[in-house]
Coordinates of C-alpha atoms in Angstrom, one line a residue:
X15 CA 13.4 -51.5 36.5
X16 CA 14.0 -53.6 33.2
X17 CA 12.3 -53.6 30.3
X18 CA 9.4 -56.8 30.2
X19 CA 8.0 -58.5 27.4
X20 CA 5.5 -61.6 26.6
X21 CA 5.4 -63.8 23.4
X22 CA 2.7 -65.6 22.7
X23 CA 3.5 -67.7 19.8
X24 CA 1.5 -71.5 19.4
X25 CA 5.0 -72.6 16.8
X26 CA 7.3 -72.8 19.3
X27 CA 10.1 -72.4 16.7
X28 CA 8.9 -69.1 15.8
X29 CA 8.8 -67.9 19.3
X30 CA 12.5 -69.1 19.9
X31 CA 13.4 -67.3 16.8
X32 CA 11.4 -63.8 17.4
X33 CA 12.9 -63.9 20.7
X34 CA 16.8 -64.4 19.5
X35 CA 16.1 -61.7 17.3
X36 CA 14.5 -59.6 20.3
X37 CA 17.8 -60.3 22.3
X38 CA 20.0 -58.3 19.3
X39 CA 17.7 -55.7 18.1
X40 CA 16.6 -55.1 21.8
X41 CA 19.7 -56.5 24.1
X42 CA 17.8 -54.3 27.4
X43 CA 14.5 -55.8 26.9
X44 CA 13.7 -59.0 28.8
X45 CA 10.9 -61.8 27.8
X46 CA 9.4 -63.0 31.0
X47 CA 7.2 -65.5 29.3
X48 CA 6.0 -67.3 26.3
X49 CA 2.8 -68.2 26.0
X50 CA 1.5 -70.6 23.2
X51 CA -2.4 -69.9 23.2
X52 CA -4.6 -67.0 24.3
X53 CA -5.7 -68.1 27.0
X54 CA -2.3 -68.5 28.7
X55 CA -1.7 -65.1 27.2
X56 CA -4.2 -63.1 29.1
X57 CA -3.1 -65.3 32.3
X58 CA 0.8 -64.5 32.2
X59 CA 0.2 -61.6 31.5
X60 CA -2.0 -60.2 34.4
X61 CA 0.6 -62.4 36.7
X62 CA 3.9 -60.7 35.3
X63 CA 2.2 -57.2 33.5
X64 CA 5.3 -56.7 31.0
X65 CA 5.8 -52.9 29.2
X66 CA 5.3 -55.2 25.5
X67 CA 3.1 -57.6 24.3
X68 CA 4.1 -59.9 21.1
X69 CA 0.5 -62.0 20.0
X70 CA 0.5 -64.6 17.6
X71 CA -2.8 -63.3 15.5
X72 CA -4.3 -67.2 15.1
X73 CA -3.6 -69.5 18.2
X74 CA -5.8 -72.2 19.5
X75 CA -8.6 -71.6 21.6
X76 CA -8.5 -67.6 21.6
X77 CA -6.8 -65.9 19.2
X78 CA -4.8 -63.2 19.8
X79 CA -7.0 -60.4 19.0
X80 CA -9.5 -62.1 21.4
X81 CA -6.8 -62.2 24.1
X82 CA -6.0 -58.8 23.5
X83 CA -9.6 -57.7 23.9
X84 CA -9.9 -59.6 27.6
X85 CA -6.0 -57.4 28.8
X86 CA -7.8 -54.2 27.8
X87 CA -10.9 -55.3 30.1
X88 CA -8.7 -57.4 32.4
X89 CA -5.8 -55.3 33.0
X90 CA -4.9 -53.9 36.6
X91 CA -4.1 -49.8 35.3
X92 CA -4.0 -49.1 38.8
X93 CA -0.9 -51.5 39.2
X94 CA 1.2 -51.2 36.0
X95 CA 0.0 -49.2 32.5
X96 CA -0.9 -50.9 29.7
X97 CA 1.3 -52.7 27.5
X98 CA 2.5 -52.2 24.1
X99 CA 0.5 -54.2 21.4
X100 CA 2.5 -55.5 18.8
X101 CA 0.8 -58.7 16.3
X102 CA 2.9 -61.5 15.3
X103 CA 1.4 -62.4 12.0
X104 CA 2.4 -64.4 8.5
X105 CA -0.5 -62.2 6.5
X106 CA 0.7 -59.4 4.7
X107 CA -2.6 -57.9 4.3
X108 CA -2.5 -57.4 8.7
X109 CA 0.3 -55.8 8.3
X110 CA -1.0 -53.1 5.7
X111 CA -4.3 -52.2 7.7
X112 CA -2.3 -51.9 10.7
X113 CA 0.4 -49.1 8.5
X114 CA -3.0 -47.6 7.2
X115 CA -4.6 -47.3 10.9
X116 CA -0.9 -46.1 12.4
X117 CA -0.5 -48.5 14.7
X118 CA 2.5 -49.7 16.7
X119 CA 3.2 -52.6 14.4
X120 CA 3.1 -55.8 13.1
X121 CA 6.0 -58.7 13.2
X122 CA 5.8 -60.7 9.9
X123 CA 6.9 -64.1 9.9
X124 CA 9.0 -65.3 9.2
X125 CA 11.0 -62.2 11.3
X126 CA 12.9 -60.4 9.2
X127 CA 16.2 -58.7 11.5
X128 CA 15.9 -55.0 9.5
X129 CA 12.2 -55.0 9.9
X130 CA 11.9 -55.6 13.9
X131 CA 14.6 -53.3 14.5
X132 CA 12.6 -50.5 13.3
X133 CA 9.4 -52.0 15.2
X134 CA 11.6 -51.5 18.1
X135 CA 12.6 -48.2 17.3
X136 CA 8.5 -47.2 17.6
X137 CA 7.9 -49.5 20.5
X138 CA 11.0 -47.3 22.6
X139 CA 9.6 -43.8 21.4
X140 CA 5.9 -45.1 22.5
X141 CA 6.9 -46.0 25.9
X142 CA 9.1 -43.1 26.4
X143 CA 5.9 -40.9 25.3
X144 CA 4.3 -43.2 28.2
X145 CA 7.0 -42.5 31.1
X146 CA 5.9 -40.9 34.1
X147 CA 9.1 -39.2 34.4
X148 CA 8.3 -36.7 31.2
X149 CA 8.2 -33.2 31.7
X150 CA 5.9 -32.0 32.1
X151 CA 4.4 -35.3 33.3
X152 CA 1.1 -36.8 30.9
X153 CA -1.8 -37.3 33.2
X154 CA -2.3 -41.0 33.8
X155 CA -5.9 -41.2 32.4
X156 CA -4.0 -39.6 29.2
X157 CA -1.5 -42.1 29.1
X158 CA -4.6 -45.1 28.9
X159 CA -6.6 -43.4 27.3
X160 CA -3.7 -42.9 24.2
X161 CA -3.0 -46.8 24.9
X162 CA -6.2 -47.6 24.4
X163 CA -6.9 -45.7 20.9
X164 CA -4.1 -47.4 19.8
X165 CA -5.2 -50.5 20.9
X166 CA -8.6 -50.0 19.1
X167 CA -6.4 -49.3 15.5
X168 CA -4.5 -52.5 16.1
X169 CA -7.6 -54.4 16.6
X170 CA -9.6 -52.7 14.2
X171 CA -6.7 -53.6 11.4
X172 CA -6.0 -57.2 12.4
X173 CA -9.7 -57.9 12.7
X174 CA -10.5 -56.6 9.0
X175 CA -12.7 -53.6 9.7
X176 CA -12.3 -51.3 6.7
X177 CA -10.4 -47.7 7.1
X178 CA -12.3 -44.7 6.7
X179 CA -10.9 -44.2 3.3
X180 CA -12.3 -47.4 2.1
X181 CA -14.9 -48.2 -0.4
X182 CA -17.7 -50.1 1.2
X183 CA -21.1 -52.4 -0.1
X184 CA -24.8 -50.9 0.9
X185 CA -25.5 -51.6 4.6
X186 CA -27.6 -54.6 5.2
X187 CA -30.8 -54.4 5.5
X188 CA -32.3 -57.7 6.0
X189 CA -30.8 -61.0 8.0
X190 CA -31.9 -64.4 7.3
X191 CA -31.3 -65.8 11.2
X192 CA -32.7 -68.6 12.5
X193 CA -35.1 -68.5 15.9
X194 CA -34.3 -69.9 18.8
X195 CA -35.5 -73.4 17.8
X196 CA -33.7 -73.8 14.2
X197 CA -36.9 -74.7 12.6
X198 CA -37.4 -71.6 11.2
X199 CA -35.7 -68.9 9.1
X200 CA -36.8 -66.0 9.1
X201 CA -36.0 -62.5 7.3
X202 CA -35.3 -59.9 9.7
X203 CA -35.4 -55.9 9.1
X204 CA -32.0 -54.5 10.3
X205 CA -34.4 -51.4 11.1
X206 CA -35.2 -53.7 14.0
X207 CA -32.3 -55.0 15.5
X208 CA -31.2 -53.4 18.7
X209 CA -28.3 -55.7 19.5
X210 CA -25.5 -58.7 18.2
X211 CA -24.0 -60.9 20.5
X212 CA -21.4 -63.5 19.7
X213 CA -22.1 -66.8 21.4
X214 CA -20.4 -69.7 21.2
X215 CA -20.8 -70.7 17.3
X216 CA -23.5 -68.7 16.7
X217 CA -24.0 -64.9 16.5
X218 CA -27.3 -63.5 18.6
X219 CA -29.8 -61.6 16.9
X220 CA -31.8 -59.5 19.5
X221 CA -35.2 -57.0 18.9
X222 CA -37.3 -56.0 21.4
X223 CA -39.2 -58.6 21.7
X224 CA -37.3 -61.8 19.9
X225 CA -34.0 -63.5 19.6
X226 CA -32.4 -65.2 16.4
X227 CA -29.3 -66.8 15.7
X228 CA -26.9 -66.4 13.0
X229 CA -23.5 -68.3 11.7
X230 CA -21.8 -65.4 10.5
X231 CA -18.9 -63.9 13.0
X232 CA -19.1 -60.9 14.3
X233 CA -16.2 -59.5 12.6
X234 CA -17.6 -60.4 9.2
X235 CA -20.7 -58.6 10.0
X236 CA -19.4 -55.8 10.9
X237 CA -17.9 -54.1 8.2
X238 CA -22.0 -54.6 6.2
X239 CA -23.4 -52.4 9.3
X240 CA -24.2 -49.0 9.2
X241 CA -21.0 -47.6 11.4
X242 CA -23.3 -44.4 12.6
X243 CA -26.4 -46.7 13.6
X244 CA -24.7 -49.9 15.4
X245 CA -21.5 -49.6 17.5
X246 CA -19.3 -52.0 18.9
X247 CA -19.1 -51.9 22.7
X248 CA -17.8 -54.9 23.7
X249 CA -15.7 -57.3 21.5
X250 CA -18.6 -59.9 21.6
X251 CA -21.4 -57.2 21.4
X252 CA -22.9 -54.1 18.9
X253 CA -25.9 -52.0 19.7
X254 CA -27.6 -49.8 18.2
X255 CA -27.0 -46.7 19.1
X256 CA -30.5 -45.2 18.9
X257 CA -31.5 -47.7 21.2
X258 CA -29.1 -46.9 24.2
X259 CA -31.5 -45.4 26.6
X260 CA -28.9 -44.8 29.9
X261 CA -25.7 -45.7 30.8
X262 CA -25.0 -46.8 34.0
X263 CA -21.4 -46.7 36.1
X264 CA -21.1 -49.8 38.5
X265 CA -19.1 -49.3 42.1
X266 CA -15.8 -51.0 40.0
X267 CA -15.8 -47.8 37.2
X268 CA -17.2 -50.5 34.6
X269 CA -20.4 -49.1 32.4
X270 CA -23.3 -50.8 31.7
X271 CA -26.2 -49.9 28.7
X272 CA -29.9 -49.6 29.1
X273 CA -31.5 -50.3 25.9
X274 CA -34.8 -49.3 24.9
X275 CA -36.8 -52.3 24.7
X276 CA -34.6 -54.5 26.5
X277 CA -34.6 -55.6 30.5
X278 CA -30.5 -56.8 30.3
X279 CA -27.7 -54.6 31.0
X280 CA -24.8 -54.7 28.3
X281 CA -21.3 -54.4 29.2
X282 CA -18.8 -51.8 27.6
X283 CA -15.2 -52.8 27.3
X284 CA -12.7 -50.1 28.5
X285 CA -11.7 -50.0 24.8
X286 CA -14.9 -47.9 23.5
X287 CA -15.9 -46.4 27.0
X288 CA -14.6 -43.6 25.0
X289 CA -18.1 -43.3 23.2
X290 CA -19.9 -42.6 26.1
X291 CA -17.4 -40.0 27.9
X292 CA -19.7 -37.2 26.9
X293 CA -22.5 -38.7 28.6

């Protein structure tokens, strides 16, 4: 069975150019699709499920690490494992939290031909290292659960969150949100918080007993949380983790959160199920 990939690349001159230089440094590898926003990303992809995903970091409509969020939720593991992640990106500063977090890789544009032949190089050993034919063989839920941690570093780097290493500012501990009119601002104690959602523009503010609204995207807020008190569960949603009363398993294998104080269930993406293994 050959080698698949997907490119999802809004230049299309820059797609056309990462895949000639695909076709040398990779001649066995075949691009089934390119895809030139997210949302045609996540679609081709669940259609043709190729062995190596190529994402353009900023696209149109969803960006890349937002279409790479909806694959790890989205994708079929009972059909096909999960791909390789590899970002397509003209930042430099990507590129370096993605070295720091040892991840797969990042393509810098515009492709250089010495530098994608050793992204290759680490693509080949990863899904070799995947291959049900190892002996002895990796257990399946080993294999995704591998993919999936080094999903989480290639998301983590390309989305800006700091590295462990990092020096970091104070936690918050007040937000200025709006309520749910506009009228009114309001300071709000972190201490009270049990929940952000993103929606839409705006960024939702949850305590037990009110909502507020906020400009600031959730991947600027994150890195001025406490990382022990609120964890992301979903890419659109951080709890706090003092306030997760149960967790709850639906018929599909998906998990759900009770929260202290709150009558909605919150979802938990397959990417940090991992947190609540234990439980």
């Amino acid at each position: 069975m050959p080698l698949t990939a997907l490119i999802a690349e809004d230049e299309p001159l820059l797609a056309q150019a990462l895949q000639a230089e695909l076709a040398a440094a990779w001649p066995e590898l075949r691009v089934v699709a390119t895809a030139r926003d997210g949302r045609s990303a996540v679609r081709e992809a669940l259609r043709l499920l190729p062995q190596v995903l190529f994402f353009d970091i900023r696209m149109p409509d969803l960006d890349g690490l937002g279409a790479a969020a909806e694959l790890a939720d989205s994708w079929p593991t009972d059909e096909a494992p999960m791909p390789q992640l590899v970002f397509v990106t003209a930042y430099d500063e990507y590129a370096a939290r993605a070295f720091e977090a040892e991840a797969i890789d990042y393509v810098l544009k515009p492709v250089q031909p010495e530098r994608l032949r050793r992204t290759v190089a680490r693509l080949r050993q990863a899904l070799v290292a995947a291959a049900p034919s190892m002996t002895p063989p990796i257990p399946p839920d080993e294999v995704l659960e591998r993919t999936l941690a080094q999903w989480r570093q290639v998301l983590g780097a390309a989305g800006g969150a700091p590295s462990a290493s990092s020096p970091s500012s104070a936690p918050l501990r007040m937000i200025a949100a709006s309520d749910a009119g506009g009228a009114t601002v309001r300071m709000v104690p972190i201490d009270e918080v049990l929940y952000f959602e993103a929606a839409d523009k705006y960024l939702r503010v949850l305590t037990a007993t009110q909502e507020y609204l906020i400009r600031t995207p959730l991947k600027q807020l994150l890195p001025q949380l406490d990382a022990d008190t609120f964890w992301q569960v979903h890419r659109a949603v951080v709890v706090r983790s003092a306030a997760i009363e149960a967790v709850h398993r639906d018929e599909a294998g998906k998990l759900h959160l009770a929260l202290r104080g709150r009558a909605e269930k919150i979802p938990v993406s397959r990417l940090y199920a991992h947190l609540f293994r234990a439980m």
